PDB file of C-alpha atoms in Angstrom:
ATOM      1  CA  ILE A   1    -117.345 -34.229  57.847  1.00  0.00           C
ATOM      2  CA  LEU A   2    -116.330 -31.652  59.522  1.00  0.00           C
ATOM      3  CA  ASN A   3    -118.348 -32.198  62.792  1.00  0.00           C
ATOM      4  CA  GLN A   4    -119.608 -28.502  62.899  1.00  0.00           C
ATOM      5  CA  LYS A   5    -122.531 -26.861  64.927  1.00  0.00           C
ATOM      6  CA  ILE A   6    -123.803 -24.244  62.874  1.00  0.00           C
ATOM      7  CA  GLN A   7    -126.216 -21.335  64.733  1.00  0.00           C
ATOM      8  CA  VAL A   8    -127.498 -19.024  62.019  1.00  0.00           C
ATOM      9  CA  SER A   9    -129.394 -15.649  62.762  1.00  0.00           C
ATOM     10  CA  GLY A  10    -130.458 -12.798  60.642  1.00  0.00           C
ATOM     11  CA  LEU A  11    -131.508 -15.145  57.497  1.00  0.00           C
ATOM     12  CA  GLU A  12    -134.242 -12.310  56.978  1.00  0.00           C
ATOM     13  CA  ASN A  13    -131.616 -10.215  55.954  1.00  0.00           C
ATOM     14  CA  VAL A  14    -130.293 -11.886  52.945  1.00  0.00           C
ATOM     15  CA  PRO A  15    -131.658 -10.272  49.811  1.00  0.00           C
ATOM     16  CA  LEU A  16    -132.905 -13.309  47.615  1.00  0.00           C
ATOM     17  CA  THR A  17    -132.376 -11.716  44.350  1.00  0.00           C
ATOM     18  CA  GLY A  18    -129.988  -8.983  43.013  1.00  0.00           C
ATOM     19  CA  PRO A  19    -126.370  -8.750  42.626  1.00  0.00           C
ATOM     20  CA  LEU A  20    -124.765  -9.346  46.142  1.00  0.00           C
ATOM     21  CA  LEU A  21    -121.548  -9.131  47.499  1.00  0.00           C
ATOM     22  CA  VAL A  22    -121.417 -11.235  50.833  1.00  0.00           C
ATOM     23  CA  VAL A  23    -118.508  -9.897  53.137  1.00  0.00           C
ATOM     24  CA  SER A  24    -117.456 -11.595  56.602  1.00  0.00           C
ATOM     25  CA  ASN A  25    -114.685 -11.664  59.307  1.00  0.00           C
ATOM     26  CA  HIS A  26    -112.484 -14.653  59.120  1.00  0.00           C
ATOM     27  CA  LYS A  27    -111.955 -16.913  62.035  1.00  0.00           C
ATOM     28  CA  SER A  28    -111.027 -20.567  60.660  1.00  0.00           C
ATOM     29  CA  TYR A  29    -110.629 -22.680  57.420  1.00  0.00           C
ATOM     30  CA  THR A  30    -114.183 -23.672  57.627  1.00  0.00           C
ATOM     31  CA  ASP A  31    -115.819 -20.352  57.639  1.00  0.00           C
ATOM     32  CA  GLY A  32    -116.698 -20.604  53.729  1.00  0.00           C
ATOM     33  CA  PHE A  33    -118.203 -24.151  54.162  1.00  0.00           C
ATOM     34  CA  SER A  34    -120.349 -22.802  56.931  1.00  0.00           C
ATOM     35  CA  ILE A  35    -121.716 -19.856  55.038  1.00  0.00           C
ATOM     36  CA  MET A  36    -122.506 -21.701  51.693  1.00  0.00           C
ATOM     37  CA  GLN A  37    -124.123 -24.160  53.828  1.00  0.00           C
ATOM     38  CA  THR A  38    -126.597 -21.879  55.368  1.00  0.00           C
ATOM     39  CA  PHE A  39    -127.020 -19.544  52.570  1.00  0.00           C
ATOM     40  CA  PRO A  40    -130.448 -19.411  50.720  1.00  0.00           C
ATOM     41  CA  ARG A  41    -129.450 -18.551  47.255  1.00  0.00           C
ATOM     42  CA  PRO A  42    -126.514 -19.649  45.136  1.00  0.00           C
ATOM     43  CA  ILE A  43    -122.924 -18.533  46.558  1.00  0.00           C
ATOM     44  CA  THR A  44    -119.537 -18.723  45.106  1.00  0.00           C
ATOM     45  CA  LEU A  45    -116.257 -17.525  47.321  1.00  0.00           C
ATOM     46  CA  THR A  46    -112.802 -16.131  46.651  1.00  0.00           C
ATOM     47  CA  PRO A  47    -110.249 -18.540  48.015  1.00  0.00           C
ATOM     48  CA  LYS A  48    -106.470 -18.027  47.952  1.00  0.00           C
ATOM     49  CA  ILE A  49    -104.973 -19.804  45.324  1.00  0.00           C
ATOM     50  CA  SER A  50    -102.711 -22.082  47.207  1.00  0.00           C
ATOM     51  CA  VAL A  51    -106.132 -23.867  48.532  1.00  0.00           C
ATOM     52  CA  LEU A  52    -106.802 -25.369  44.783  1.00  0.00           C
ATOM     53  CA  LYS A  53    -103.732 -27.427  45.347  1.00  0.00           C
ATOM     54  CA  ILE A  54    -105.335 -29.730  47.782  1.00  0.00           C
ATOM     55  CA  PRO A  55    -106.872 -32.400  45.431  1.00  0.00           C
ATOM     56  CA  PHE A  56    -110.327 -33.133  46.844  1.00  0.00           C
ATOM     57  CA  LEU A  57    -111.110 -29.647  47.905  1.00  0.00           C
ATOM     58  CA  ARG A  58    -110.032 -28.284  44.447  1.00  0.00           C
ATOM     59  CA  LEU A  59    -112.876 -30.442  42.586  1.00  0.00           C
ATOM     60  CA  TRP A  60    -115.174 -29.236  45.269  1.00  0.00           C
ATOM     61  CA  LEU A  61    -114.181 -25.748  44.601  1.00  0.00           C
ATOM     62  CA  ARG A  62    -114.241 -25.615  41.241  1.00  0.00           C
ATOM     63  CA  ALA A  63    -117.628 -27.119  41.182  1.00  0.00           C
ATOM     64  CA  TYR A  64    -118.732 -23.947  42.656  1.00  0.00           C
ATOM     65  CA  ASP A  65    -116.960 -21.938  40.020  1.00  0.00           C
ATOM     66  CA  VAL A  66    -114.574 -19.958  42.622  1.00  0.00           C
ATOM     67  CA  PHE A  67    -112.343 -16.982  41.812  1.00  0.00           C
ATOM     68  CA  PRO A  68    -109.012 -17.842  43.419  1.00  0.00           C
ATOM     69  CA  ILE A  69    -106.850 -15.135  44.613  1.00  0.00           C
ATOM     70  CA  ASP A  70    -103.164 -15.241  43.337  1.00  0.00           C
ATOM     71  CA  ARG A  71    -101.199 -13.048  45.959  1.00  0.00           C
ATOM     72  CA  LYS A  72     -98.091 -13.561  44.244  1.00  0.00           C
ATOM     73  CA  ASN A  73     -99.543 -12.353  40.544  1.00  0.00           C
ATOM     74  CA  ALA A  74    -101.729  -9.748  40.681  1.00  0.00           C
ATOM     75  CA  ARG A  75    -102.558  -9.985  37.032  1.00  0.00           C
ATOM     76  CA  ASN A  76    -104.238 -13.524  37.516  1.00  0.00           C
ATOM     77  CA  THR A  77    -105.976 -11.985  40.408  1.00  0.00           C
ATOM     78  CA  TYR A  78    -107.498  -9.097  38.238  1.00  0.00           C
ATOM     79  CA  ARG A  79    -108.443 -11.745  35.428  1.00  0.00           C
ATOM     80  CA  ALA A  80    -110.653 -13.825  38.199  1.00  0.00           C
ATOM     81  CA  LEU A  81    -111.872 -10.464  39.715  1.00  0.00           C
ATOM     82  CA  GLU A  82    -113.110  -9.334  35.939  1.00  0.00           C
ATOM     83  CA  ARG A  83    -115.259 -12.421  35.777  1.00  0.00           C
ATOM     84  CA  ALA A  84    -116.410 -11.997  39.353  1.00  0.00           C
ATOM     85  CA  VAL A  85    -117.922  -8.737  38.395  1.00  0.00           C
ATOM     86  CA  THR A  86    -119.933 -10.446  35.522  1.00  0.00           C
ATOM     87  CA  THR A  87    -120.849 -13.224  37.821  1.00  0.00           C
ATOM     88  CA  ILE A  88    -122.295 -10.814  40.503  1.00  0.00           C
ATOM     89  CA  GLN A  89    -124.084  -8.942  37.935  1.00  0.00           C
ATOM     90  CA  ASN A  90    -125.801 -12.304  37.197  1.00  0.00           C
ATOM     91  CA  GLU A  91    -127.317 -12.562  40.313  1.00  0.00           C
ATOM     92  CA  HIS A  92    -124.944 -15.209  41.848  1.00  0.00           C
ATOM     93  CA  ALA A  93    -123.683 -13.906  45.227  1.00  0.00           C
ATOM     94  CA  MET A  94    -120.086 -13.513  46.343  1.00  0.00           C
ATOM     95  CA  LEU A  95    -118.389 -14.377  49.501  1.00  0.00           C
ATOM     96  CA  ILE A  96    -115.403 -12.496  50.407  1.00  0.00           C
ATOM     97  CA  PHE A  97    -113.323 -12.240  53.820  1.00  0.00           C
ATOM     98  CA  PRO A  98    -111.885  -8.648  53.335  1.00  0.00           C
ATOM     99  CA  GLU A  99    -109.395  -9.372  56.172  1.00  0.00           C
ATOM    100  CA  GLY A 100    -107.656 -11.169  53.646  1.00  0.00           C
ATOM    101  CA  THR A 101    -106.554 -13.783  56.259  1.00  0.00           C
ATOM    102  CA  ILE A 102    -107.536 -15.743  59.110  1.00  0.00           C
ATOM    103  CA  ARG A 103    -107.696 -13.799  62.326  1.00  0.00           C
ATOM    104  CA  TYR A 104    -107.107 -15.140  65.615  1.00  0.00           C
ATOM    105  CA  LYS A 105    -110.165 -16.792  67.120  1.00  0.00           C
ATOM    106  CA  HIS A 106    -110.236 -15.206  70.483  1.00  0.00           C
ATOM    107  CA  GLU A 107    -109.866 -11.421  68.845  1.00  0.00           C
ATOM    108  CA  GLU A 108    -113.385 -10.082  68.624  1.00  0.00           C
ATOM    109  CA  THR A 109    -112.697  -7.166  66.418  1.00  0.00           C
ATOM    110  CA  ILE A 110    -111.347  -6.695  63.106  1.00  0.00           C
ATOM    111  CA  THR A 111    -108.672  -4.243  62.864  1.00  0.00           C
ATOM    112  CA  ASN A 112    -107.953  -4.161  59.133  1.00  0.00           C
ATOM    113  CA  ILE A 113    -110.184  -4.725  56.034  1.00  0.00           C
ATOM    114  CA  LYS A 114    -108.587  -4.564  52.529  1.00  0.00           C
ATOM    115  CA  SER A 115    -110.546  -1.926  50.961  1.00  0.00           C
ATOM    116  CA  GLY A 116    -109.956  -3.286  47.571  1.00  0.00           C
ATOM    117  CA  THR A 117    -112.673  -5.898  48.233  1.00  0.00           C
ATOM    118  CA  PHE A 118    -115.138  -3.094  47.906  1.00  0.00           C
ATOM    119  CA  LYS A 119    -114.254  -2.453  44.079  1.00  0.00           C
ATOM    120  CA  LEU A 120    -115.917  -5.659  43.092  1.00  0.00           C
ATOM    121  CA  ALA A 121    -119.496  -4.448  44.988  1.00  0.00           C
ATOM    122  CA  LEU A 122    -119.104  -1.149  43.258  1.00  0.00           C
ATOM    123  CA  GLN A 123    -118.267  -2.263  39.830  1.00  0.00           C
ATOM    124  CA  ALA A 124    -121.188  -4.702  39.895  1.00  0.00           C
ATOM    125  CA  ARG A 125    -123.452  -2.430  41.429  1.00  0.00           C
ATOM    126  CA  ALA A 126    -124.047  -5.182  44.125  1.00  0.00           C
ATOM    127  CA  ASP A 127    -125.755  -4.910  47.472  1.00  0.00           C
ATOM    128  CA  ILE A 128    -123.039  -5.535  50.639  1.00  0.00           C
ATOM    129  CA  LEU A 129    -124.405  -8.243  52.993  1.00  0.00           C
ATOM    130  CA  PRO A 130    -121.990  -8.151  56.331  1.00  0.00           C
ATOM    131  CA  VAL A 131    -121.700 -11.300  57.858  1.00  0.00           C
ATOM    132  CA  LYS A 132    -120.281 -12.134  61.609  1.00  0.00           C
ATOM    133  CA  ILE A 133    -118.969 -15.327  62.579  1.00  0.00           C
ATOM    134  CA  ASN A 134    -117.759 -16.497  65.813  1.00  0.00           C
ATOM    135  CA  ALA A 135    -116.151 -19.909  65.790  1.00  0.00           C
ATOM    136  CA  GLN A 136    -115.322 -21.872  68.952  1.00  0.00           C
ATOM    137  CA  GLY A 137    -111.843 -22.882  67.473  1.00  0.00           C
ATOM    138  CA  PHE A 138    -109.913 -24.058  64.454  1.00  0.00           C
ATOM    139  CA  VAL A 139    -111.379 -27.081  62.942  1.00  0.00           C
ATOM    140  CA  GLN A 140    -107.732 -28.310  62.135  1.00  0.00           C
ATOM    141  CA  LYS A 141    -107.078 -28.329  65.799  1.00  0.00           C
ATOM    142  CA  ARG A 142    -110.361 -29.814  67.218  1.00  0.00           C
ATOM    143  CA  TRP A 143    -111.316 -32.382  64.586  1.00  0.00           C
ATOM    144  CA  PRO A 144    -112.992 -34.810  64.981  1.00  0.00           C
ATOM    145  CA  ARG A 145    -114.411 -32.816  68.016  1.00  0.00           C
ATOM    146  CA  LEU A 146    -117.657 -31.083  67.669  1.00  0.00           C
ATOM    147  CA  THR A 147    -116.742 -27.404  66.680  1.00  0.00           C
ATOM    148  CA  LYS A 148    -119.303 -24.677  67.019  1.00  0.00           C
ATOM    149  CA  HIS A 149    -119.848 -21.736  64.631  1.00  0.00           C
ATOM    150  CA  THR A 150    -122.268 -18.733  64.980  1.00  0.00           C
ATOM    151  CA  ILE A 151    -123.218 -16.699  61.897  1.00  0.00           C
ATOM    152  CA  THR A 152    -124.996 -13.878  62.116  1.00  0.00           C
ATOM    153  CA  PHE A 153    -126.466 -11.943  58.820  1.00  0.00           C
ATOM    154  CA  LEU A 154    -126.421  -8.356  59.136  1.00  0.00           C
ATOM    155  CA  PRO A 155    -128.801  -6.027  57.256  1.00  0.00           C
ATOM    156  CA  SER A 156    -127.563  -5.632  53.909  1.00  0.00           C
ATOM    157  CA  ILE A 157    -126.363  -2.108  52.549  1.00  0.00           C
ATOM    158  CA  ALA A 158    -128.064  -1.051  49.583  1.00  0.00           C
ATOM    159  CA  TYR A 159    -125.922  -0.061  46.757  1.00  0.00           C
ATOM    160  CA  SER A 160    -127.330   3.462  46.504  1.00  0.00           C
ATOM    161  CA  ASP A 161    -126.311   3.898  49.998  1.00  0.00           C
ATOM    162  CA  PHE A 162    -122.338   3.514  49.146  1.00  0.00           C
ATOM    163  CA  GLU A 163    -122.424   4.289  45.398  1.00  0.00           C
ATOM    164  CA  ASN A 164    -120.469   7.804  45.960  1.00  0.00           C
ATOM    165  CA  LEU A 165    -118.354   6.659  48.458  1.00  0.00           C
ATOM    166  CA  SER A 166    -114.616   5.535  48.134  1.00  0.00           C
ATOM    167  CA  THR A 167    -113.694   1.820  48.514  1.00  0.00           C
ATOM    168  CA  GLN A 168    -111.675   3.056  52.128  1.00  0.00           C
ATOM    169  CA  ASP A 169    -115.245   4.552  53.480  1.00  0.00           C
ATOM    170  CA  ILE A 170    -117.055   1.652  52.498  1.00  0.00           C
ATOM    171  CA  ALA A 171    -114.600  -0.855  54.325  1.00  0.00           C
ATOM    172  CA  ALA A 172    -114.516   1.486  57.255  1.00  0.00           C
ATOM    173  CA  GLN A 173    -118.591   1.364  57.351  1.00  0.00           C
ATOM    174  CA  VAL A 174    -118.448  -2.321  57.098  1.00  0.00           C
ATOM    175  CA  MET A 175    -115.858  -2.894  59.555  1.00  0.00           C
ATOM    176  CA  GLN A 176    -117.880  -0.790  61.871  1.00  0.00           C
ATOM    177  CA  LEU A 177    -121.041  -2.875  61.381  1.00  0.00           C
ATOM    178  CA  LEU A 178    -118.874  -6.084  61.963  1.00  0.00           C
ATOM    179  CA  ASN A 179    -117.291  -4.722  65.204  1.00  0.00           C
ATOM    180  CA  GLN A 180    -120.610  -4.089  66.954  1.00  0.00           C
TER     181      GLN A 180
END
């Protein structure tokens, strides 16, 4: 439907069992779909709540038991994230874009990651899987023309390697990996 060509590398780096937080840079509106389509185990994500207002998309996302982020109501987001910890602990991988928004496609590096993302990994005692996306362009501006995405699954970071770090230190480490 989205007319995407997705090239994937590093699938051998995806842990097939255990609690897992998947974190990725955010290049286009279809990043979540691209990762979910290629991911070799059950995964859900955390879209902003406004995405759930789109009729067809709302039904599809609810089928994946997503955890919406409500930027206007921290209490609602907190409740969703409490459920997300349990979901991760039950070995259902969780995809988050810690930049918090889509960055311009031509920017190669990430300059800001929200460190609160990594509270989920600490609370769920989950490994972190960094994922790097390179996108040819925004689907909304190119559709129905072909859009190319390259997804690279980097080696995961074991919980034991960051369990004593602050969320800011974890964010800096992940940002460095995604910018390499």
